[in-house]
Tab-separated table of C-alpha atoms and ligand atoms in Angstrom:
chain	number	residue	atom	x	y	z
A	2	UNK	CA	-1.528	19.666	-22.850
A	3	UNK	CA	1.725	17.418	-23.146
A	4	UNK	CA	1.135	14.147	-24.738
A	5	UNK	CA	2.782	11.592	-22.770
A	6	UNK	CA	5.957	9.778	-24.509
A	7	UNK	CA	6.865	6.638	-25.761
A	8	UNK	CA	3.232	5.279	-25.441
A	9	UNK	CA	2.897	5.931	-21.937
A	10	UNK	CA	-0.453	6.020	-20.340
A	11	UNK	CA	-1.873	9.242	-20.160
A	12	UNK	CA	-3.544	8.935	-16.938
A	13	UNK	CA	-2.226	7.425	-13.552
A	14	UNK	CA	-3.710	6.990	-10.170
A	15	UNK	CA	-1.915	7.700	-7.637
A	16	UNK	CA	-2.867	5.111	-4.401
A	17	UNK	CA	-1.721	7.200	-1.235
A	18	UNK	CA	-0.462	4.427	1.242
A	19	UNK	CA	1.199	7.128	3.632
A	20	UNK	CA	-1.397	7.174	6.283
A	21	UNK	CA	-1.216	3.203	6.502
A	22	UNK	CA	2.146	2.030	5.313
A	23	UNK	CA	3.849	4.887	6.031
A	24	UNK	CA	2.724	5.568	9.508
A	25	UNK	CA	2.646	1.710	10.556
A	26	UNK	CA	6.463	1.429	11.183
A	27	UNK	CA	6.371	5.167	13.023
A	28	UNK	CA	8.315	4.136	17.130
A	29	UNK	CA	6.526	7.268	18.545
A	30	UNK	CA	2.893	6.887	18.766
A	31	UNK	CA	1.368	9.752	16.379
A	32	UNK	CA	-1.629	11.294	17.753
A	33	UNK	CA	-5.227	10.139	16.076
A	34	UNK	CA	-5.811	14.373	15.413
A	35	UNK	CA	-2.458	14.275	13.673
A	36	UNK	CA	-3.141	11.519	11.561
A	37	UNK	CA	-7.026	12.627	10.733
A	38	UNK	CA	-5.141	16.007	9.907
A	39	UNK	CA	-2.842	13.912	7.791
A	40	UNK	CA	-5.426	11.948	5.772
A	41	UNK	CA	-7.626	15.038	5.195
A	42	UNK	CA	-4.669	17.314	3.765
A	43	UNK	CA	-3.480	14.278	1.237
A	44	UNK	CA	-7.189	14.021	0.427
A	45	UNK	CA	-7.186	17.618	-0.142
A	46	UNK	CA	-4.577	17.437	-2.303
A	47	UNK	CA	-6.010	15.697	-4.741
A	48	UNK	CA	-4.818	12.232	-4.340
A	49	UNK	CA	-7.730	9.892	-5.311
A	50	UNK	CA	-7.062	7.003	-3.107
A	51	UNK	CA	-6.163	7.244	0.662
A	52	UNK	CA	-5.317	4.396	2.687
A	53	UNK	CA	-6.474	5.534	5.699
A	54	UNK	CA	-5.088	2.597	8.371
A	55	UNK	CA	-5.164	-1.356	9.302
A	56	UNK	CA	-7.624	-3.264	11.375
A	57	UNK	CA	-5.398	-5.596	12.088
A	58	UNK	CA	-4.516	-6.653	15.884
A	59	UNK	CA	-3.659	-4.184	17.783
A	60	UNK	CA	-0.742	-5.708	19.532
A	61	UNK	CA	0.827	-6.781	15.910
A	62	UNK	CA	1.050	-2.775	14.839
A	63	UNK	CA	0.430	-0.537	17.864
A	64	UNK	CA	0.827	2.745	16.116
A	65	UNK	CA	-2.202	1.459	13.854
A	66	UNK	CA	-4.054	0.810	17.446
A	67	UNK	CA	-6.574	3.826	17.073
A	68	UNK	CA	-8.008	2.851	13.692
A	69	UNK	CA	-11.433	3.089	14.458
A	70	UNK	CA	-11.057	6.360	16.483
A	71	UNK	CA	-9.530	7.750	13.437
A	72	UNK	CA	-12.243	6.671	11.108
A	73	UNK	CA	-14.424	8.050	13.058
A	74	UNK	CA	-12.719	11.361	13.291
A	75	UNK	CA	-12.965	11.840	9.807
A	76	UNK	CA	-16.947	10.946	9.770
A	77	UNK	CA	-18.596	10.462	6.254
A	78	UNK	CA	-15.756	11.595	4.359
A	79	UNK	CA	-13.491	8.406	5.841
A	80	UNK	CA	-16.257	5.960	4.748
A	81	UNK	CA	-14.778	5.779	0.874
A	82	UNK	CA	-11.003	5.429	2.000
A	83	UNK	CA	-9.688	1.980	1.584
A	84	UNK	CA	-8.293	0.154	5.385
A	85	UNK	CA	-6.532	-3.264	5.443
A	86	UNK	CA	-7.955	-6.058	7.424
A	87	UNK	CA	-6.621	-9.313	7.596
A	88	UNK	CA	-9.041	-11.624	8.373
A	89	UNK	CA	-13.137	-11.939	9.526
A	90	UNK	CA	-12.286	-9.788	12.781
A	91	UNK	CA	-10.702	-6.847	10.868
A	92	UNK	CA	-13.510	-7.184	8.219
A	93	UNK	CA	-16.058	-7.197	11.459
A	94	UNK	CA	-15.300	-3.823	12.943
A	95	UNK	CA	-14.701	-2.183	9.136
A	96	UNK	CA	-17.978	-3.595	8.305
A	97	UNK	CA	-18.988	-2.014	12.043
A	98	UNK	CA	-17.959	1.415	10.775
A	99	UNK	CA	-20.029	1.043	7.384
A	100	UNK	CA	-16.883	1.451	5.434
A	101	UNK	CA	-16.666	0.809	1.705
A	102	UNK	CA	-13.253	-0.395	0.970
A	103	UNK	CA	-10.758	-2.375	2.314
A	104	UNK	CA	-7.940	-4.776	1.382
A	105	UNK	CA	-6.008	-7.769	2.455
A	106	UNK	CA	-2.589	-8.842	2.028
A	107	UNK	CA	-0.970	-11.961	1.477
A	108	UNK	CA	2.531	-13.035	0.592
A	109	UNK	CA	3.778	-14.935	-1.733
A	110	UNK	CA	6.442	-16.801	0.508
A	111	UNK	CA	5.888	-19.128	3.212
A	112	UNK	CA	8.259	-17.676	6.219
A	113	UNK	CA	6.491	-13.486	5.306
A	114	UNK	CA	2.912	-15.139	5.874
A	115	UNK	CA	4.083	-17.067	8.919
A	116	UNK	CA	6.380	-13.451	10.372
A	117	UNK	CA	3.285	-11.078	9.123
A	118	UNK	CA	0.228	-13.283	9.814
A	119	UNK	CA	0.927	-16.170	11.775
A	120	UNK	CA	-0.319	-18.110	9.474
A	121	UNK	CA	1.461	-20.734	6.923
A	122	UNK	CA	1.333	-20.163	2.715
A	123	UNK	CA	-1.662	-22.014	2.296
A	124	UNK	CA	-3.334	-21.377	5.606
A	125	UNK	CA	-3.696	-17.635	4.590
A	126	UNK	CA	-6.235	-18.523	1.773
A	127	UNK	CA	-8.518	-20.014	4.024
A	128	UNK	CA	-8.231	-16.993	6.501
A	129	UNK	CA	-9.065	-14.675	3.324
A	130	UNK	CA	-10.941	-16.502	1.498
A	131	UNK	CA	-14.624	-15.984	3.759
A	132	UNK	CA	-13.452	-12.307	4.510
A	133	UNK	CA	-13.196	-11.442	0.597
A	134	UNK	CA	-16.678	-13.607	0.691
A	135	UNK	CA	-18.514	-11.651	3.055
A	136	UNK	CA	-16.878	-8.263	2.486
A	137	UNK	CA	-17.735	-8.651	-1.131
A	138	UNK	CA	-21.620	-9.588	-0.210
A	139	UNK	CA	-21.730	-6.693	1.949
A	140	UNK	CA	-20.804	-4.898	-1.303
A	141	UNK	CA	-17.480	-3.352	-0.506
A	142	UNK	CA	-14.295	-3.200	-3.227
A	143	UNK	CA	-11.854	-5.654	-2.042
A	144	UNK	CA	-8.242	-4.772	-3.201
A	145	UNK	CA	-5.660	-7.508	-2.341
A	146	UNK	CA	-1.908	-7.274	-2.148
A	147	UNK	CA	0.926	-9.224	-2.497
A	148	UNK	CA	4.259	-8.922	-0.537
A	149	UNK	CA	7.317	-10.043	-1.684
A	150	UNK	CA	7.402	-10.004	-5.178
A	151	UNK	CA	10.755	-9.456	-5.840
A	152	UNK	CA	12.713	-10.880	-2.951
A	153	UNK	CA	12.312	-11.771	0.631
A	154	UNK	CA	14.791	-11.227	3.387
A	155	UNK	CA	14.678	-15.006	4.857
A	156	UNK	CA	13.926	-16.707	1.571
A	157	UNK	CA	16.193	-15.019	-0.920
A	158	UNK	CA	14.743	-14.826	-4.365
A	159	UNK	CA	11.115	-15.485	-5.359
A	160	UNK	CA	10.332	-17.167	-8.366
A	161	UNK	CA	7.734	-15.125	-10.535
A	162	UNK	CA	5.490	-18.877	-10.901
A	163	UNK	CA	5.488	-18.727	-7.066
A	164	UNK	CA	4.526	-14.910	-7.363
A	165	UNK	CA	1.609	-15.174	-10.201
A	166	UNK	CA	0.292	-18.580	-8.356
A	167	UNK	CA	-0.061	-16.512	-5.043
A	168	UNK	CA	-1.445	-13.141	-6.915
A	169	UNK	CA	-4.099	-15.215	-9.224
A	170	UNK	CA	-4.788	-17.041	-6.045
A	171	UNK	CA	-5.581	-13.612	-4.149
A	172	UNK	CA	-7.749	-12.169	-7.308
A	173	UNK	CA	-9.424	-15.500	-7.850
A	174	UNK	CA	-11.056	-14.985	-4.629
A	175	UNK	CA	-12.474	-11.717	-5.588
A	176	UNK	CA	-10.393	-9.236	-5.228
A	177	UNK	CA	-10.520	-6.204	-7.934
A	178	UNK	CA	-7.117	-5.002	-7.891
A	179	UNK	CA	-3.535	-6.322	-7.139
A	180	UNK	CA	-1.157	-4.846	-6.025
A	181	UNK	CA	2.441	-6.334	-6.146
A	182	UNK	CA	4.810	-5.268	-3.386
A	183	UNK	CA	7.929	-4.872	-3.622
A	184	UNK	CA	8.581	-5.203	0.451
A	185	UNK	CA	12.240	-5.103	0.834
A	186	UNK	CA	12.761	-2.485	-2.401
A	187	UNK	CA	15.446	-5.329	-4.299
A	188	UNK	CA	13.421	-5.103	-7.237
A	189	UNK	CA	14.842	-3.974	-10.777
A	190	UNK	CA	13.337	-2.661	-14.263
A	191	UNK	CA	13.737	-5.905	-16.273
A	192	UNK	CA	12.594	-7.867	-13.352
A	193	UNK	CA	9.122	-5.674	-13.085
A	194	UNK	CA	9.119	-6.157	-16.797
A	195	UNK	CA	9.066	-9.923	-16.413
A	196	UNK	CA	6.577	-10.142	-13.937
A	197	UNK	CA	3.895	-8.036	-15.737
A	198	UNK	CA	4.295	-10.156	-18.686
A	199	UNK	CA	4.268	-13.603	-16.383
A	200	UNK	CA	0.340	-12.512	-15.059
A	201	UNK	CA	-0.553	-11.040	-19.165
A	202	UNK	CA	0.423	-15.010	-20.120
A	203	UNK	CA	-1.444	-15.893	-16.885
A	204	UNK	CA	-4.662	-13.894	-18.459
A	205	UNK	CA	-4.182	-10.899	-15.610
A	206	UNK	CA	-4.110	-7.995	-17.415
A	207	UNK	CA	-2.561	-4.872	-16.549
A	208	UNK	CA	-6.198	-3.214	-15.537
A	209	UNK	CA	-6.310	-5.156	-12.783
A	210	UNK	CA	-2.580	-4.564	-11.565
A	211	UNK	CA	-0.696	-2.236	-9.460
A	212	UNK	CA	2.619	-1.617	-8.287
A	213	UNK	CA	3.451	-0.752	-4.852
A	214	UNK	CA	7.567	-0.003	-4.823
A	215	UNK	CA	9.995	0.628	-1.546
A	216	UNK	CA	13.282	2.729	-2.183
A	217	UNK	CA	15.341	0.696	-0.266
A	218	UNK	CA	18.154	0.354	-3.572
A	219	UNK	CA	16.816	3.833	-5.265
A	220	UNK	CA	15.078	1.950	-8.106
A	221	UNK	CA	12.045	2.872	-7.249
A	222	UNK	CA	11.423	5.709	-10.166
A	223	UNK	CA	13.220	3.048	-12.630
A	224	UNK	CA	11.054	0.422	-11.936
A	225	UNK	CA	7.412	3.020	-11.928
A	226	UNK	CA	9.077	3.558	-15.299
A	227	UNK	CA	9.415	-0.311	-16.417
A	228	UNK	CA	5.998	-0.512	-15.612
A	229	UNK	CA	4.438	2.257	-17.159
A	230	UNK	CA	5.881	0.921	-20.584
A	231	UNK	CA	3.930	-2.336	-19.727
A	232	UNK	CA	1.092	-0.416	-19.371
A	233	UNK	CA	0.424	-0.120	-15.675
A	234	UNK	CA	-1.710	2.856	-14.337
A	235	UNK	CA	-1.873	2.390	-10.992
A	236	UNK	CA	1.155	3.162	-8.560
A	237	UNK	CA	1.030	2.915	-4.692
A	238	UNK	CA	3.096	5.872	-2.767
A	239	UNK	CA	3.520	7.216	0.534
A	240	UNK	CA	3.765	10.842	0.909
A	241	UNK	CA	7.291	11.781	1.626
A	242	UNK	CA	8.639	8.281	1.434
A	243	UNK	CA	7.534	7.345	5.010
A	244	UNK	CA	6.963	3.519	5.135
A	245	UNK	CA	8.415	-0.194	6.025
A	246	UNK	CA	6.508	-3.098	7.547
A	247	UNK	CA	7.351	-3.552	11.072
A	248	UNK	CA	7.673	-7.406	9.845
A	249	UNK	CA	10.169	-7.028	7.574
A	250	UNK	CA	13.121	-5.369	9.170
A	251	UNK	CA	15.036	-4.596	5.688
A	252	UNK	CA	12.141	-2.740	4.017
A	253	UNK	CA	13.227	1.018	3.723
A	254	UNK	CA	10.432	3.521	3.052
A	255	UNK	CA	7.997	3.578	-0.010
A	256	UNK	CA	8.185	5.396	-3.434
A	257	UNK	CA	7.833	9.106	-2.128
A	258	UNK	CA	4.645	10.669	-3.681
A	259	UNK	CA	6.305	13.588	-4.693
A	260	UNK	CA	8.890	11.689	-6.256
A	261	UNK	CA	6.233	10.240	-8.707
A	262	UNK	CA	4.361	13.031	-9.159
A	263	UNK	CA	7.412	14.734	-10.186
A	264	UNK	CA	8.566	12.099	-12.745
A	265	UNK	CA	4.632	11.698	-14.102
A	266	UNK	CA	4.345	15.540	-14.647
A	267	UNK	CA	7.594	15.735	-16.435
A	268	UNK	CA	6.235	12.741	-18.565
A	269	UNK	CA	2.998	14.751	-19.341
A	270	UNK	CA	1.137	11.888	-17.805
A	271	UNK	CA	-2.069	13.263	-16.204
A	272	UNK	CA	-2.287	12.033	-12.564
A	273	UNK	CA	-4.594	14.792	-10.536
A	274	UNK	CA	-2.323	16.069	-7.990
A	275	UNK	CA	-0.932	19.151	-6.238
A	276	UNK	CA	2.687	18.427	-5.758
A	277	UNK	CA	3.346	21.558	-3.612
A	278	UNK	CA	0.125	20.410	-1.498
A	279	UNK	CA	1.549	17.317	-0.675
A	280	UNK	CA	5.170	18.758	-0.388
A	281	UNK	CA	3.980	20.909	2.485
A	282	UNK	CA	1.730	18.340	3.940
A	283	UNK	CA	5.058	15.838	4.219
A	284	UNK	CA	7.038	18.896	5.540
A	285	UNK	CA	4.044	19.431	8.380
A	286	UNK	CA	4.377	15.214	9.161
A	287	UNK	CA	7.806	15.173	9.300
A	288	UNK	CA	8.025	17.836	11.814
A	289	UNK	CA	5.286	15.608	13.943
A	290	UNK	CA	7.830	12.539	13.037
A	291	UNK	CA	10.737	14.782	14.100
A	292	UNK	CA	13.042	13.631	11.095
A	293	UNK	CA	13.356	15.367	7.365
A	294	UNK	CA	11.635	13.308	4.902
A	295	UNK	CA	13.911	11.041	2.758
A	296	UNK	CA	12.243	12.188	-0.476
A	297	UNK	CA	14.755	14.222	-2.687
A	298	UNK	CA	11.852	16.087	-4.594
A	299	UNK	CA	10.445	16.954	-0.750
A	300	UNK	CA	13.634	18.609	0.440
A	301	UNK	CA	14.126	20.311	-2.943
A	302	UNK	CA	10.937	22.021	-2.314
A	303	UNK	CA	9.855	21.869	0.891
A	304	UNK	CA	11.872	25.613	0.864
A	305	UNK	CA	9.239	27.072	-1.397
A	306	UNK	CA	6.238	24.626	-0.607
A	307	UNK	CA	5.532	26.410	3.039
V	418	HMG	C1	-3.550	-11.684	11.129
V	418	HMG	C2	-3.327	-11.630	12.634
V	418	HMG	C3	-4.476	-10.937	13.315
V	418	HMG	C4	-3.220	-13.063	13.137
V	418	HMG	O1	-2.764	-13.045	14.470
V	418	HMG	P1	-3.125	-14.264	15.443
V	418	HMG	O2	-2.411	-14.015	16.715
V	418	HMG	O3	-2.851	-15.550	14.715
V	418	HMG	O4	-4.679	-14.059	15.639
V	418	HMG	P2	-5.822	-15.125	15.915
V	418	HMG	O5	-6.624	-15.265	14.662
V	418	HMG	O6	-5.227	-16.368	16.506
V	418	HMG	O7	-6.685	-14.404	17.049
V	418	HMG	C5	-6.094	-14.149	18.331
V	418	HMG	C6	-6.832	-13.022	19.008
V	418	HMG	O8	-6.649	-11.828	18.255
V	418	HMG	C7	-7.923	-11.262	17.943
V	418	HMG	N1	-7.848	-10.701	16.589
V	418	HMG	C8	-7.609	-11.401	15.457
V	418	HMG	N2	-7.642	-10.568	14.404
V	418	HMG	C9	-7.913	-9.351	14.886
V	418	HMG	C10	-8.102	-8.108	14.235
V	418	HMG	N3	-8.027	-7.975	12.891
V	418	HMG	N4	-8.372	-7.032	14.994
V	418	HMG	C11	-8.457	-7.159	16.344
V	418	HMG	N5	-8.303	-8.332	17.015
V	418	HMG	C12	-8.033	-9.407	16.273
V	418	HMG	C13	-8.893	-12.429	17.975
V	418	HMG	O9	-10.208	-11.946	18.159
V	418	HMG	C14	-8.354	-13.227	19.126
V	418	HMG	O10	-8.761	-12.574	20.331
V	418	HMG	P3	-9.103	-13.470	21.646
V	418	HMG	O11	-10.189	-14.390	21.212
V	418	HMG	O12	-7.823	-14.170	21.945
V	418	HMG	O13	-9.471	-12.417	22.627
V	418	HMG	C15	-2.003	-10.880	12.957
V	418	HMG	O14	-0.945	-11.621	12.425
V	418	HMG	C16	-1.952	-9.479	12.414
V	418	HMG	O15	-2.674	-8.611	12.853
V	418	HMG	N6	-1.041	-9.205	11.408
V	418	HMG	C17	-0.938	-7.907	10.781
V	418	HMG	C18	0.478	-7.558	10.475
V	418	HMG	C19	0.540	-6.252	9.721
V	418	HMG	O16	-0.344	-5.425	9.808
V	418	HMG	N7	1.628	-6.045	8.930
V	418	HMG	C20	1.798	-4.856	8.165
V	418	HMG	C21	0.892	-4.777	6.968
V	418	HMG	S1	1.457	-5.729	5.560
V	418	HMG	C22	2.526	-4.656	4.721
V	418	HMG	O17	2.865	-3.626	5.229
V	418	HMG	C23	2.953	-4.987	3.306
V	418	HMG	C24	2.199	-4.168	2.248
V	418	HMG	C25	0.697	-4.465	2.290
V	418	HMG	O18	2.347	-2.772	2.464
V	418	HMG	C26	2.696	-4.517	0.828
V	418	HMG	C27	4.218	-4.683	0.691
V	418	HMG	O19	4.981	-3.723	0.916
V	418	HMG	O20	4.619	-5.807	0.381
């Protein structure tokens, strides 16, 4: 076995956001067979963590509409994949379903929380703050994320005090994990640096941290890179780069699975994974999306993945 360089980790996990983030900014409504299809394959493929979809109001993401039809396509096996739910409603009709996981997201400017949850800065503590409560006595893992780490599209530049006050905000409630977004993809390899060491000083290690990188600037491997020499273990990626949030028009798609699990194999950095399993499960999606996949280590392959 290859030892991983330059003190690298040796093991990552992968978090698949493809069926959630990826699928959430989709025009064409993709059929609930497709995705159940979708979310079994990537499961199959060994990715650990599948987000499966968002119980979040239907008329806010549409093609996330059929969430509980798909969870209850995939039966017993969907009860241990993670969904996001906003608030006490979303939490309601997870809790309905008897799943196990699910996660919020907050932001750490004021005009993405007003665009993504109507709600001001402040105002979307109090909306989390009895759905961690309740989600966390019903004794489900609560993972919470953070949008717009790095920049936002209205706002410009985000401080990194304005980013660790709204992440150790977020975890303080009682959330497990953290996962810092990079929404609109600006974000560089010094800058990732920085932040990591900003929650360290702020006593938030990098155990409880994970990144969660768009492409939009093709920094996304640079920046997985940054923060694997920090230490991180935990990357969010969407098979075959699919992604965006339908509330922030400039965000491109996500880190590409493949493209990590290319650069993590090459670093002899253990992660789990069947590349050409998840190659020719983004080939099968993207002829459902009817456009090639943007990942570069997807169309090298897809050729000999089948
Ligand atoms: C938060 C809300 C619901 C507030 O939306 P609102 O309009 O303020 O909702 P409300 O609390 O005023 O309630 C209005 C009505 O909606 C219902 N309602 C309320 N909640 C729900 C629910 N969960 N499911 C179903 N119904 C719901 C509620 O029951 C009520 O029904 P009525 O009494 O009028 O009949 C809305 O803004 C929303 O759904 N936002 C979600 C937006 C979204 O999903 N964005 C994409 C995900 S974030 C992302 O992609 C970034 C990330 C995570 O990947 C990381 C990164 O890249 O940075």
């Amino acid at each position: 076995m290859t030892v991983p360089a330059d003190g690298l980790p040796a093991h990552v996990t992968i978090y698949e956001v493809g069926p959630r983030d990826g699928l959430q900014n989709e025009q064409a409504i993709v059929p609930v067979e497709v995705k159940a299809e979708f979310v079994r394959r990537l499961v199959a493929a060994g990715l650990p963590v599948v987000e499966a979809t968002s119980f979040v109001h239907p008329r806010w993401v549409p093609q996330l509409a059929d969430a509980a039809e798909l969870m209850a396509e995939l039966g017993e096996a969907g009860r241990h994949l993670p969904v996001l739910v906003p608030n006490e409603r979303g939490l309601d009709r997870a809790l309905e379903l008897g799943l196990e996981h699910v996660a919020i997201f907050g932001s750490a400017t004021e005009t993405f929380a007003s665009k993504n949850l109507n709600r001001t800065f402040d105002e979307q503590f109090a909306m989390f703050e009895p759905t961690v409560a309740r989600a966390r006595e019903a004794g489900m893992d609560v993972r919470a994320y953070v949008s717009m780490c790095f920049g936002d599209p209205w706002e410009g530049a985000v401080g990194i005090e304005q980013v660790v006050a709204a992440g150790t905000r977020l975890l303080d409630l009682g959330a497990s994990q953290l996962s810092l977004g990079d929404t609109i993809g600006v974000a560089t390899a010094g800058h990732v640096k920085a932040l990591v060491a900003a929650f360290a000083a702020a006593g938030v290690g990098t155990d409880r941290l994970a990144m969660h990188f768009h492409d939009t600037y093709g920094q996304a491997l640079a920046n997985t890179y940054a923060a694997l020499q920090e230490g991180i273990t935990t990357f969010d990626a969407s098979a075959g780069g699919l992604g965006g949030c339908p509330y922030a028009r400039s965000a491109t798609g996500n880190l590409a699975t493949e493209d990590l699990v290319w650069m993590l194999t090459g670093l002899g950095i253990d992660h789990g994974v069947d590349l050409d399993a998840v190659v020719a499960t983004s080939t099968w999606m993207a002829g459902h999306l009817g456009r090639p996949s943007p990942s570069a280590v997807v169309r090298a392959l897809s050729g000999s993945a089948g």
